[in-house]
Short mmCIF file of C-alpha atoms in Angstrom, two decimals:
data_model
loop_
_atom_site.label_atom_id
_atom_site.label_comp_id
_atom_site.label_asym_id
_atom_site.label_seq_id
_atom_site.Cartn_x
_atom_site.Cartn_y
_atom_site.Cartn_z
CA UNK B 1 27.49 -67.84 253.83
CA UNK B 2 26.04 -69.93 251.02
CA UNK B 3 22.50 -69.34 249.72
CA UNK B 4 20.80 -72.19 250.77
CA UNK B 5 17.53 -71.59 249.52
CA UNK B 6 18.70 -71.69 246.01
CA UNK B 7 20.74 -74.46 246.36
CA UNK B 8 17.74 -76.45 247.69
CA UNK B 9 15.78 -75.46 244.48
CA UNK B 10 18.49 -76.72 242.32
CA UNK B 11 18.88 -79.66 244.72
CA UNK B 12 14.97 -80.39 244.15
CA UNK B 13 15.18 -79.75 240.42
CA UNK B 14 18.13 -81.95 240.17
CA UNK B 15 16.26 -84.71 242.24
CA UNK B 16 13.11 -84.69 240.07
CA UNK B 17 15.39 -84.84 237.06
CA UNK B 18 17.15 -87.75 238.59
CA UNK B 19 14.08 -89.77 239.21
CA UNK B 20 12.72 -89.18 235.72
CA UNK B 21 14.69 -92.10 233.96
CA UNK B 22 13.87 -94.49 236.97
CA UNK B 23 10.14 -93.17 236.72
CA UNK B 24 10.09 -93.91 233.19
CA UNK B 25 11.82 -97.25 233.16
CA UNK B 26 9.26 -98.47 235.87
CA UNK B 27 6.28 -97.10 233.95
CA UNK B 28 7.82 -98.99 230.87
CA UNK B 29 8.01 -102.28 232.65
CA UNK B 30 4.68 -101.84 234.33
CA UNK B 31 3.09 -101.09 230.86
CA UNK B 32 4.90 -104.13 229.79
CA UNK B 33 3.81 -106.19 232.61
CA UNK B 34 0.09 -105.06 232.25
CA UNK B 35 0.38 -105.68 228.35
CA UNK B 36 1.74 -109.16 229.02
CA UNK B 37 -0.88 -109.99 231.57
CA UNK B 38 -3.50 -108.80 229.23
CA UNK B 39 -2.14 -111.19 226.46
CA UNK B 40 -1.95 -114.04 228.89
CA UNK B 41 -5.44 -113.28 230.11
CA UNK B 42 -6.60 -113.24 226.73
CA UNK B 43 -4.60 -116.41 225.60
CA UNK B 44 -6.21 -118.25 228.95
CA UNK B 45 -9.73 -117.16 227.92
CA UNK B 46 -9.10 -118.34 224.62
CA UNK B 47 -7.94 -121.72 225.73
CA UNK B 48 -10.61 -122.06 228.19
CA UNK B 49 -13.26 -121.44 225.23
CA UNK B 50 -11.45 -123.96 223.42
CA UNK B 51 -11.59 -126.56 226.26
CA UNK B 52 -15.19 -125.83 226.89
CA UNK B 53 -15.80 -126.30 223.36
CA UNK B 54 -13.73 -129.55 223.37
CA UNK B 55 -15.33 -130.73 226.55
CA UNK B 56 -18.80 -129.94 224.92
CA UNK B 57 -17.98 -132.12 221.74
CA UNK B 58 -16.55 -134.94 224.14
CA UNK B 59 -19.85 -135.07 226.11
CA UNK B 60 -21.66 -134.97 222.83
CA UNK B 61 -19.01 -137.93 221.66
CA UNK B 62 -19.70 -139.72 225.04
CA UNK B 63 -23.37 -139.36 224.64
CA UNK B 64 -22.69 -141.06 221.00
CA UNK B 65 -20.62 -143.70 222.53
CA UNK B 66 -23.17 -144.35 225.26
CA UNK B 67 -25.48 -144.87 222.50
CA UNK B 68 -23.07 -147.24 220.55
CA UNK B 69 -22.60 -149.37 223.82
CA UNK B 70 -25.55 -151.44 223.41
CA UNK B 71 -24.74 -151.96 219.76
CA UNK B 72 -21.51 -153.40 220.66
CA UNK B 73 -22.98 -155.47 223.16
CA UNK B 74 -25.97 -156.43 220.87
CA UNK B 75 -23.55 -158.47 218.67
CA UNK B 76 -24.80 -161.50 219.92
CA UNK B 77 -23.23 -164.18 217.93
CA UNK B 78 -19.62 -164.06 219.39
CA UNK B 79 -20.80 -163.54 222.96
CA UNK B 80 -23.22 -166.23 222.91
CA UNK B 81 -20.48 -168.65 221.17
CA UNK B 82 -18.15 -167.72 223.80
CA UNK B 83 -20.67 -168.21 226.48
CA UNK B 84 -21.69 -171.73 224.86
CA UNK B 85 -18.26 -172.77 224.61
CA UNK B 86 -17.15 -171.97 228.12
CA UNK B 87 -20.17 -173.81 229.26
CA UNK B 88 -19.30 -176.95 226.94
CA UNK B 89 -16.00 -176.66 228.27
CA UNK B 90 -17.05 -177.05 231.57
CA UNK B 91 -19.37 -179.81 230.75
CA UNK B 92 -16.55 -181.69 228.99
CA UNK B 93 -14.40 -181.33 231.75
CA UNK B 94 -17.00 -183.07 234.20
CA UNK B 95 -18.15 -185.65 231.78
CA UNK B 96 -14.33 -186.53 231.42
CA UNK B 97 -14.01 -186.89 235.00
CA UNK B 98 -17.22 -188.89 235.84
CA UNK B 99 -16.71 -191.40 232.65
CA UNK B 100 -12.80 -191.69 232.56
CA UNK B 101 -13.00 -195.25 232.59
CA UNK B 102 -15.29 -195.23 229.39
CA UNK B 103 -13.83 -196.19 225.99
CA UNK B 104 -13.37 -193.81 223.44
CA UNK B 105 -14.26 -194.33 219.90
CA UNK B 106 -13.51 -192.30 216.77
CA UNK B 107 -16.14 -189.73 215.66
CA UNK B 108 -16.82 -188.36 212.35
CA UNK B 109 -18.78 -185.51 213.69
CA UNK B 110 -15.79 -183.09 213.76
CA UNK B 111 -16.94 -182.45 209.88
CA UNK B 112 -20.22 -181.23 211.17
CA UNK B 113 -18.03 -179.04 213.64
CA UNK B 114 -16.25 -177.59 211.04
CA UNK B 115 -19.11 -176.69 209.07
CA UNK B 116 -20.93 -175.25 211.98
CA UNK B 117 -17.87 -173.11 213.28
CA UNK B 118 -16.53 -171.85 210.14
CA UNK B 119 -19.36 -171.79 208.37
CA UNK B 120 -22.22 -170.31 211.05
CA UNK B 121 -24.23 -168.84 208.53
CA UNK B 122 -24.62 -172.10 206.37
CA UNK B 123 -26.55 -173.56 209.20
CA UNK B 124 -27.67 -170.38 211.18
CA UNK B 125 -30.06 -168.96 208.97
CA UNK B 126 -31.76 -167.25 211.66
CA UNK B 127 -34.16 -164.31 210.77
CA UNK B 128 -36.81 -162.17 212.39
CA UNK B 129 -38.87 -163.67 209.49
CA UNK B 130 -41.67 -165.80 210.86
CA UNK B 131 -40.97 -168.75 208.35
CA UNK B 132 -37.35 -169.22 209.44
CA UNK B 133 -37.96 -168.82 213.40
CA UNK B 134 -38.85 -172.28 213.90
CA UNK B 135 -35.95 -173.70 211.80
CA UNK B 136 -33.44 -171.18 213.60
CA UNK B 137 -34.14 -172.42 216.94
CA UNK B 138 -33.86 -175.84 215.92
CA UNK B 139 -30.49 -175.12 214.55
CA UNK B 140 -29.43 -173.49 217.81
CA UNK B 141 -30.35 -176.38 219.54
CA UNK B 142 -28.52 -178.62 217.08
CA UNK B 143 -25.56 -176.36 217.32
CA UNK B 144 -25.51 -176.79 221.22
CA UNK B 145 -25.94 -180.56 220.63
CA UNK B 146 -23.24 -180.68 218.60
CA UNK B 147 -20.55 -178.71 220.45
CA UNK B 148 -21.30 -180.98 223.48
CA UNK B 149 -21.21 -184.22 221.61
CA UNK B 150 -18.33 -183.25 219.16
CA UNK B 151 -16.28 -182.45 222.26
CA UNK B 152 -13.28 -184.88 222.64
CA UNK B 153 -15.88 -187.51 221.32
CA UNK B 154 -16.48 -189.02 224.64
CA UNK B 155 -19.69 -191.40 224.13
CA UNK B 156 -21.58 -191.83 226.91
CA UNK B 157 -25.30 -192.16 227.56
CA UNK B 158 -25.17 -190.21 230.69
CA UNK B 159 -23.38 -187.47 228.77
CA UNK B 160 -26.26 -187.03 226.29
CA UNK B 161 -28.76 -186.69 229.21
CA UNK B 162 -27.35 -183.52 230.30
CA UNK B 163 -30.02 -180.98 229.63
CA UNK B 164 -28.52 -177.90 228.35
CA UNK B 165 -31.34 -175.67 229.07
CA UNK B 166 -31.35 -176.55 232.70
CA UNK B 167 -27.86 -176.28 232.99
CA UNK B 168 -27.89 -172.78 231.14
CA UNK B 169 -30.46 -171.64 233.51
CA UNK B 170 -28.78 -172.63 236.59
CA UNK B 171 -25.55 -170.75 235.72
CA UNK B 172 -27.94 -167.99 235.10
CA UNK B 173 -26.44 -167.07 231.63
CA UNK B 174 -28.81 -164.49 230.07
CA UNK B 175 -28.33 -163.50 226.64
CA UNK B 176 -30.34 -160.40 225.55
CA UNK B 177 -31.13 -160.02 221.99
CA UNK B 178 -31.74 -156.67 220.32
CA UNK B 179 -33.71 -155.58 217.51
CA UNK B 180 -31.36 -156.59 214.56
CA UNK B 181 -32.58 -153.90 212.31
CA UNK B 182 -32.07 -150.93 214.81
CA UNK B 183 -28.39 -152.63 215.25
CA UNK B 184 -27.72 -152.74 211.64
CA UNK B 185 -28.61 -148.88 210.98
CA UNK B 186 -26.63 -148.09 213.90
CA UNK B 187 -23.63 -150.08 212.57
CA UNK B 188 -24.29 -148.67 209.17
CA UNK B 189 -23.69 -145.49 210.31
CA UNK B 190 -20.45 -146.54 212.07
CA UNK B 191 -19.14 -148.12 208.87
CA UNK B 192 -20.07 -144.99 207.17
CA UNK B 193 -17.62 -143.28 209.32
CA UNK B 194 -14.66 -145.30 209.56
CA UNK B 195 -15.18 -147.72 206.44
CA UNK B 196 -14.26 -150.79 208.36
CA UNK B 197 -14.60 -153.87 206.25
CA UNK B 198 -15.60 -156.05 209.63
CA UNK B 199 -18.32 -153.68 210.05
CA UNK B 200 -19.68 -153.94 206.25
CA UNK B 201 -19.30 -157.68 206.57
CA UNK B 202 -21.31 -157.83 209.65
CA UNK B 203 -23.94 -155.73 208.20
CA UNK B 204 -24.08 -158.04 205.12
CA UNK B 205 -24.56 -161.01 207.46
CA UNK B 206 -27.25 -159.19 209.36
CA UNK B 207 -29.02 -158.69 206.16
CA UNK B 208 -28.40 -162.25 205.18
CA UNK B 209 -29.94 -163.19 208.40
CA UNK B 210 -32.82 -161.02 208.23
CA UNK B 211 -33.26 -162.27 204.72
CA UNK B 212 -32.80 -158.96 203.04
CA UNK B 213 -30.35 -160.61 200.46
CA UNK B 214 -30.13 -157.72 198.42
CA UNK B 215 -28.53 -155.52 200.97
CA UNK B 216 -26.43 -158.62 202.04
CA UNK B 217 -25.35 -158.87 198.50
CA UNK B 218 -24.60 -154.97 198.52
CA UNK B 219 -22.67 -155.07 201.84
CA UNK B 220 -20.74 -158.04 200.97
CA UNK B 221 -19.76 -156.58 197.73
CA UNK B 222 -18.51 -153.47 199.57
CA UNK B 223 -16.76 -155.44 201.91
CA UNK B 224 -14.94 -157.32 199.02
CA UNK B 225 -14.07 -153.93 197.25
CA UNK B 226 -12.48 -152.73 200.61
CA UNK B 227 -10.74 -156.05 201.53
CA UNK B 228 -10.90 -158.85 198.81
CA UNK B 229 -9.33 -161.40 201.11
CA UNK B 230 -12.06 -161.86 203.37
CA UNK B 231 -13.56 -165.72 203.06
CA UNK B 232 -16.75 -164.90 204.94
CA UNK B 233 -17.56 -161.90 202.81
CA UNK B 234 -17.23 -163.89 199.46
CA UNK B 235 -19.29 -166.64 201.16
CA UNK B 236 -22.04 -164.33 202.13
CA UNK B 237 -22.00 -162.59 198.72
CA UNK B 238 -22.36 -165.87 196.82
CA UNK B 239 -25.07 -167.02 199.20
CA UNK B 240 -26.88 -163.96 198.42
CA UNK B 241 -26.74 -164.40 194.96
CA UNK B 242 -28.11 -167.91 195.16
CA UNK B 243 -30.98 -166.38 197.26
CA UNK B 244 -31.33 -163.73 194.38
CA UNK B 245 -31.72 -166.44 191.89
CA UNK B 246 -28.40 -165.98 190.32
CA UNK B 247 -26.85 -169.60 191.13
CA UNK B 248 -24.54 -169.47 188.05
CA UNK B 249 -23.16 -166.11 189.02
CA UNK B 250 -22.42 -167.40 192.48
CA UNK B 251 -20.90 -170.62 191.10
CA UNK B 252 -18.79 -168.40 189.03
CA UNK B 253 -17.83 -166.37 191.70
CA UNK B 254 -16.92 -168.95 194.42
CA UNK B 255 -14.97 -170.63 191.19
CA UNK B 256 -12.69 -167.68 190.77
CA UNK B 257 -12.49 -167.12 194.50
CA UNK B 258 -11.40 -170.64 195.05
CA UNK B 259 -8.80 -170.21 192.37
CA UNK B 260 -7.24 -167.71 193.92
CA UNK B 261 -7.67 -168.67 197.69
CA UNK B 262 -8.21 -172.52 197.73
CA UNK B 263 -10.79 -171.90 200.38
CA UNK B 264 -12.09 -175.02 202.13
CA UNK B 265 -15.36 -173.38 203.07
CA UNK B 266 -15.91 -171.70 199.75
CA UNK B 267 -15.42 -175.20 198.00
CA UNK B 268 -18.03 -176.85 200.72
CA UNK B 269 -20.55 -174.09 199.58
CA UNK B 270 -19.89 -174.33 195.90
CA UNK B 271 -20.57 -178.13 196.26
CA UNK B 272 -23.53 -177.55 198.18
CA UNK B 273 -24.88 -174.96 195.65
CA UNK B 274 -24.02 -177.36 192.70
CA UNK B 275 -25.73 -180.37 194.43
CA UNK B 276 -28.62 -178.27 195.35
CA UNK B 277 -28.22 -178.70 198.96
CA UNK B 278 -28.13 -175.02 199.18
CA UNK B 279 -31.04 -173.12 197.62
CA UNK O 1 27.49 -80.93 269.13
CA UNK O 2 28.74 -77.64 269.61
CA UNK O 3 28.71 -75.34 266.52
CA UNK O 4 32.66 -74.56 266.19
CA UNK O 5 32.96 -78.28 265.21
CA UNK O 6 31.18 -77.60 261.64
CA UNK O 7 33.39 -74.47 261.35
CA UNK O 8 36.54 -76.37 262.45
CA UNK O 9 35.74 -79.03 260.37
CA UNK O 10 35.35 -76.87 257.31
CA UNK O 11 38.58 -75.27 257.80
CA UNK O 12 40.26 -78.86 257.94
CA UNK O 13 39.47 -79.25 254.10
CA UNK O 14 40.79 -75.82 252.84
CA UNK O 15 42.61 -76.66 249.64
CA UNK O 16 46.13 -75.97 250.61
CA UNK O 17 49.24 -77.70 250.08
CA UNK O 18 51.07 -78.09 253.19
CA UNK O 19 53.00 -80.83 254.28
CA UNK O 20 51.76 -81.20 257.78
CA UNK O 21 48.38 -81.93 256.31
CA UNK O 22 49.64 -84.92 254.56
CA UNK O 23 47.69 -87.99 255.64
CA UNK O 24 49.26 -91.19 255.96
CA UNK O 25 47.39 -93.88 253.79
CA UNK O 26 48.76 -97.47 253.36
CA UNK O 27 49.03 -97.30 249.60
CA UNK O 28 50.04 -93.63 249.43
CA UNK O 29 52.69 -94.26 252.09
CA UNK O 30 54.23 -97.11 250.43
CA UNK O 31 54.41 -94.99 247.27
CA UNK O 32 56.16 -92.14 249.24
CA UNK O 33 58.62 -94.48 250.85
CA UNK O 34 59.60 -95.93 247.50
CA UNK O 35 59.98 -92.23 246.25
CA UNK O 36 62.20 -91.47 249.23
CA UNK O 37 64.36 -94.47 248.44
CA UNK O 38 64.65 -93.52 245.03
CA UNK O 39 66.22 -90.23 246.01
CA UNK O 40 68.93 -92.08 247.80
CA UNK O 41 69.70 -93.87 244.55
CA UNK O 42 72.13 -92.32 241.91
CA UNK O 43 69.43 -91.48 239.70
CA UNK O 44 69.47 -88.66 237.44
CA UNK O 45 65.71 -87.82 237.30
CA UNK O 46 62.48 -89.07 239.00
CA UNK O 47 59.23 -88.43 237.54
CA UNK O 48 56.07 -88.25 239.74
CA UNK O 49 52.70 -88.23 237.54
CA UNK O 50 49.21 -88.44 238.16
CA UNK O 51 46.06 -86.87 237.25
CA UNK O 52 45.36 -83.20 238.82
CA UNK O 53 44.19 -83.52 242.39
CA UNK O 54 46.02 -87.04 243.10
CA UNK O 55 48.18 -85.27 245.63
CA UNK O 56 51.44 -84.81 243.58
CA UNK O 57 52.04 -81.59 245.09
CA UNK O 58 51.56 -82.73 248.47
CA UNK O 59 54.05 -85.40 247.95
CA UNK O 60 56.60 -83.04 246.62
CA UNK O 61 55.85 -80.84 249.82
CA UNK O 62 56.27 -83.68 252.15
CA UNK O 63 59.29 -84.88 250.38
CA UNK O 64 60.73 -81.80 250.81
CA UNK O 65 60.08 -81.27 254.32
CA UNK O 66 61.36 -84.81 255.12
CA UNK O 67 64.61 -84.23 253.07
CA UNK O 68 65.44 -80.70 253.98
CA UNK O 69 66.86 -81.61 257.15
CA UNK O 70 69.17 -84.21 255.70
CA UNK O 71 70.31 -83.00 252.48
CA UNK O 72 70.53 -79.82 250.28
CA UNK O 73 66.76 -79.76 248.63
CA UNK O 74 64.78 -76.80 246.79
CA UNK O 75 61.46 -77.05 246.02
CA UNK O 76 59.80 -75.04 243.25
CA UNK O 77 55.98 -75.08 243.59
CA UNK O 78 55.50 -72.63 240.82
CA UNK O 79 57.33 -73.17 237.64
CA UNK O 80 60.02 -70.31 236.66
CA UNK O 81 59.23 -70.08 232.96
CA UNK O 82 62.16 -67.58 232.06
CA UNK O 83 65.15 -69.62 231.01
CA UNK O 84 67.53 -67.13 232.62
CA UNK O 85 65.59 -66.71 235.91
CA UNK O 86 65.50 -70.33 236.10
CA UNK O 87 69.19 -70.56 235.93
CA UNK O 88 70.08 -67.54 238.16
CA UNK O 89 67.33 -69.14 240.80
CA UNK O 90 69.21 -72.34 240.66
CA UNK O 91 72.72 -70.85 240.97
CA UNK O 92 71.65 -68.73 243.81
CA UNK O 93 69.63 -71.41 245.62
CA UNK O 94 72.19 -74.49 245.05
CA UNK O 95 75.55 -72.92 244.45
CA UNK O 96 75.06 -69.62 246.45
CA UNK O 97 76.01 -67.46 243.29
CA UNK O 98 74.26 -64.25 242.74
CA UNK O 99 73.82 -63.11 239.21
CA UNK O 100 72.60 -59.87 238.57
CA UNK O 101 72.47 -59.92 234.83
CA UNK O 102 71.44 -62.41 232.48
CA UNK O 103 72.87 -66.36 232.68
CA UNK O 104 72.78 -68.53 229.94
CA UNK O 105 72.86 -72.09 229.94
CA UNK O 106 76.44 -72.34 228.79
CA UNK O 107 77.35 -70.11 231.76
CA UNK O 108 75.22 -72.23 234.19
CA UNK O 109 76.65 -75.44 233.20
CA UNK O 110 80.30 -74.17 233.75
CA UNK O 111 79.16 -73.38 237.30
CA UNK O 112 77.51 -76.63 237.66
CA UNK O 113 80.55 -78.63 236.40
CA UNK O 114 83.02 -76.50 238.51
CA UNK O 115 81.13 -77.33 241.83
CA UNK O 116 81.32 -80.69 243.69
CA UNK O 117 78.83 -81.64 246.41
CA UNK O 118 79.17 -84.55 248.94
CA UNK O 119 75.35 -85.28 248.63
CA UNK O 120 74.10 -84.25 245.47
CA UNK O 121 71.41 -81.59 245.78
CA UNK O 122 67.78 -82.19 244.85
CA UNK O 123 65.85 -79.96 242.99
CA UNK O 124 62.06 -80.56 243.15
CA UNK O 125 59.84 -79.02 240.37
CA UNK O 126 56.20 -79.02 240.44
CA UNK O 127 54.05 -78.46 237.49
CA UNK O 128 56.71 -79.43 235.25
CA UNK O 129 54.46 -79.63 232.34
CA UNK O 130 54.48 -76.00 232.21
CA UNK O 131 58.02 -75.60 231.43
CA UNK O 132 58.90 -75.34 227.64
CA UNK O 133 60.44 -78.16 225.97
CA UNK O 134 63.51 -76.43 225.20
CA UNK O 135 63.99 -75.71 228.92
CA UNK O 136 62.77 -79.17 229.60
CA UNK O 137 65.95 -80.39 227.09
CA UNK O 138 68.12 -78.28 229.15
CA UNK O 139 66.92 -79.50 232.30
CA UNK O 140 67.63 -83.16 231.18
CA UNK O 141 71.08 -82.09 230.22
CA UNK O 142 71.63 -80.54 233.75
CA UNK O 143 70.63 -83.82 235.36
CA UNK O 144 73.23 -85.72 233.04
CA UNK O 145 75.93 -83.98 234.96
CA UNK O 146 74.86 -85.93 237.89
CA UNK O 147 75.65 -82.65 239.82
CA UNK O 148 71.89 -81.91 240.41
CA UNK O 149 69.18 -84.03 240.86
CA UNK O 150 65.58 -83.39 239.74
CA UNK O 151 62.38 -84.68 240.68
CA UNK O 152 59.58 -83.24 238.54
CA UNK O 153 55.94 -83.60 238.44
CA UNK O 154 53.73 -83.84 235.58
CA UNK O 155 49.93 -83.88 235.13
CA UNK O 156 49.15 -87.25 233.45
CA UNK O 157 47.58 -86.41 230.04
CA UNK O 158 48.25 -87.62 226.60
CA UNK O 159 50.33 -84.74 225.87
CA UNK O 160 52.50 -84.80 229.12
CA UNK O 161 52.87 -88.51 228.73
CA UNK O 162 54.39 -88.01 225.32
CA UNK O 163 56.64 -85.39 227.04
CA UNK O 164 57.70 -88.24 229.63
CA UNK O 165 58.33 -90.51 226.98
CA UNK O 166 60.12 -88.62 224.55
CA UNK O 167 62.46 -86.37 226.95
CA UNK O 168 62.90 -88.56 229.88
CA UNK O 169 62.68 -92.07 228.83
CA UNK O 170 66.08 -92.85 228.49
CA UNK O 171 67.17 -90.88 231.67
CA UNK O 172 64.32 -91.53 234.37
CA UNK O 173 65.33 -94.34 236.56
CA UNK O 174 62.12 -93.93 238.58
CA UNK O 175 58.41 -93.04 237.64
CA UNK O 176 56.06 -92.93 240.22
CA UNK O 177 52.07 -92.66 239.48
CA UNK O 178 49.72 -91.70 241.87
CA UNK O 179 46.28 -92.19 241.30
CA UNK O 180 42.83 -91.37 242.84
CA UNK O 181 41.76 -92.90 246.11
CA UNK O 182 39.11 -95.87 246.42
CA UNK O 183 36.22 -95.58 248.43
CA UNK O 184 37.70 -96.97 251.52
CA UNK O 185 40.94 -95.08 251.12
CA UNK O 186 38.82 -91.85 250.90
CA UNK O 187 36.87 -92.75 253.95
CA UNK O 188 40.20 -93.25 255.80
CA UNK O 189 41.60 -89.89 254.26
CA UNK O 190 38.62 -87.90 255.37
CA UNK O 191 38.40 -89.23 259.02
CA UNK O 192 42.02 -89.08 259.33
CA UNK O 193 42.06 -85.46 258.18
CA UNK O 194 39.46 -84.63 260.53
CA UNK O 195 40.72 -86.61 263.48
CA UNK O 196 44.01 -84.91 262.94
CA UNK O 197 42.36 -81.52 263.76
CA UNK O 198 40.46 -83.01 266.75
CA UNK O 199 37.13 -83.01 264.80
CA UNK O 200 35.99 -86.48 266.12
CA UNK O 201 32.47 -86.10 266.20
CA UNK O 202 32.29 -84.85 262.75
CA UNK O 203 34.35 -87.70 261.63
CA UNK O 204 32.25 -90.09 262.91
CA UNK O 205 29.48 -88.51 260.71
CA UNK O 206 31.00 -90.20 257.85
CA UNK O 207 29.56 -93.58 256.98
CA UNK O 208 30.59 -95.88 254.06
CA UNK O 209 27.22 -94.85 252.40
CA UNK O 210 28.00 -91.28 252.74
CA UNK O 211 31.51 -91.79 251.48
CA UNK O 212 30.65 -93.96 248.75
CA UNK O 213 28.50 -91.00 247.55
CA UNK O 214 31.13 -88.74 247.76
CA UNK O 215 33.62 -91.24 245.98
CA UNK O 216 30.89 -91.52 243.42
CA UNK O 217 30.81 -87.88 242.83
CA UNK O 218 34.47 -86.79 243.06
CA UNK O 219 35.87 -90.20 241.64
CA UNK O 220 38.20 -90.47 244.50
CA UNK O 221 40.19 -87.15 243.59
CA UNK O 222 41.65 -85.78 246.84
CA UNK O 223 41.19 -82.13 245.46
CA UNK O 224 37.63 -82.28 244.53
CA UNK O 225 36.88 -84.24 247.66
CA UNK O 226 38.44 -81.51 249.51
CA UNK O 227 36.37 -78.99 247.76
CA UNK O 228 33.19 -80.81 248.22
CA UNK O 229 33.61 -81.51 252.02
CA UNK O 230 34.60 -77.99 252.78
CA UNK O 231 31.37 -76.79 250.94
CA UNK O 232 29.46 -79.32 252.76
CA UNK O 233 30.65 -78.12 256.20
CA UNK O 234 30.11 -74.52 254.77
CA UNK O 235 26.27 -75.87 254.22
CA UNK O 236 26.25 -77.02 257.75
CA UNK O 237 27.62 -73.85 259.18
CA UNK O 238 25.09 -71.73 257.33
CA UNK O 239 22.05 -74.10 258.54
CA UNK O 240 23.54 -73.65 261.92
CA UNK O 241 23.63 -69.64 261.63
CA UNK O 242 19.93 -69.90 260.30
CA UNK O 243 18.92 -72.34 263.07
CA UNK O 244 17.67 -74.51 260.80
CA UNK O 245 20.00 -77.56 261.68
CA UNK O 246 17.15 -79.33 263.57
CA UNK O 247 15.56 -80.09 260.42
CA UNK O 248 18.94 -81.99 259.49
CA UNK O 249 20.09 -85.28 260.74
CA UNK O 250 23.32 -84.23 262.35
CA UNK O 251 24.05 -87.92 263.56
CA UNK O 252 25.31 -88.71 260.13
CA UNK O 253 26.18 -86.58 257.17
CA UNK O 254 22.82 -85.70 255.26
CA UNK O 255 22.85 -87.17 251.43
CA UNK O 256 20.88 -84.18 250.58
CA UNK O 257 23.67 -81.64 251.90
CA UNK O 258 26.17 -83.80 249.88
CA UNK O 259 24.25 -83.44 246.76
CA UNK O 260 23.74 -79.43 247.48
CA UNK O 261 27.47 -79.15 247.95
CA UNK O 262 28.22 -81.15 244.77
CA UNK O 263 25.64 -78.71 243.11
CA UNK O 264 27.44 -75.75 244.33
CA UNK O 265 30.85 -76.94 243.46
CA UNK O 266 29.94 -77.99 240.08
CA UNK O 267 30.17 -81.68 240.57
CA UNK O 268 26.49 -82.12 239.92
CA UNK O 269 25.42 -80.34 236.84
CA UNK O 270 21.92 -79.05 238.08
#
């Protein structure tokens, strides 16, 4: 007869012994799994924090951008021109349709158009200054009239009767104007961030419009330093010099620029300065 | 299940070499048949080799039983290590010549050469690895006379392989290797063995899972398997005697008892 009790004891010891490696392996796997999980959790929390930080900064950016939106909208000139041009185009079409039978005569007013489109600041010396206000309004009206009249040289008495103001109100084109100084400040901030010559030129033009010729000179100079091939920048620079009683320097600058660029607008401005038309 | 079944099942696995206990398995049967066929061929020697417990002795025993009715065959289960005694035994068994004094190789060769048989007598030598190299060389010379045919069994070890190579390489016409059983063969072996002794219930207790466990422990070695299952049924008998069998599943062989039997037989070092 076998000693079953003794054998059972030995069997139990054997079983425990045989389970030890399994237990070690399982516990090791569990430990590793827990460790990996902890690392993952730590990573995810870190990522969440980073995302939160990014989101927070994004919100701030959005806020800044929201602030900047009106600035972008507040760049009135191009929009105004576009609207006017659209309007003018409509008017032209209707005028052409109505007066198809009318004879067309050559007009030399395109010279004025060139001046008005390529050289807006020459005519649009609009500013917040009270002294220039009336003059500017008149120039605006002129610009509109010219735009209408200069189109495909349709000469008609009826066409001239078109009341621009009425039409504008009929179409409900509303152009908001913003405080130019605030605009300049925000654009200066933007320019400081990205150093974009388009912005510095815009600032120079704005200062010129506001009659701050010293700043317009400075920003035109900065623009030229960033990119010396922008015609408008040279023109604003020269005009600012004239306004700062440095006519000779302006003439010299324009001459030097014309030498390199053969710019027609620069030539026209040079002629105007030299002849005393532009003071 | 009656109590006698465990006892009878236990006795089935007593480690004895008896031809009547030989179990026909497909692979083993094929080997046996090829061995039997080799006897009929004009071979000088046949080598049967394999690891201990692969059934070499059982093979020889079965071969002896099968051949003894048709031809002169002598089985020597234990080696006759004394040379003179070896010749004298052979002279008496094969040639019916009894020597009282010493008989040397030369005298025995004279006897061998002077006698002719219609069918060559077969001498089956088990555990041939125990014979000395000198005696093995003389056995080789005896086989060269073609008067006596030898079938010898060897344990397959490196040393014994060397013996096989060096002494018999040129003379052996047939060598048969016996291997351990596979798991399915082992299951068949156990069940056939039990059923042969009408232990059908205990045969049904063995399923593939149990047999796989046994195979894992014994590595398919027949001797170890016999030993393990003998102890296993011994455990069943013990529990039965102690009336503790209710705690054990009797529908199938308990894994716990297999492991306990393995611990007892030394197959598990616990």
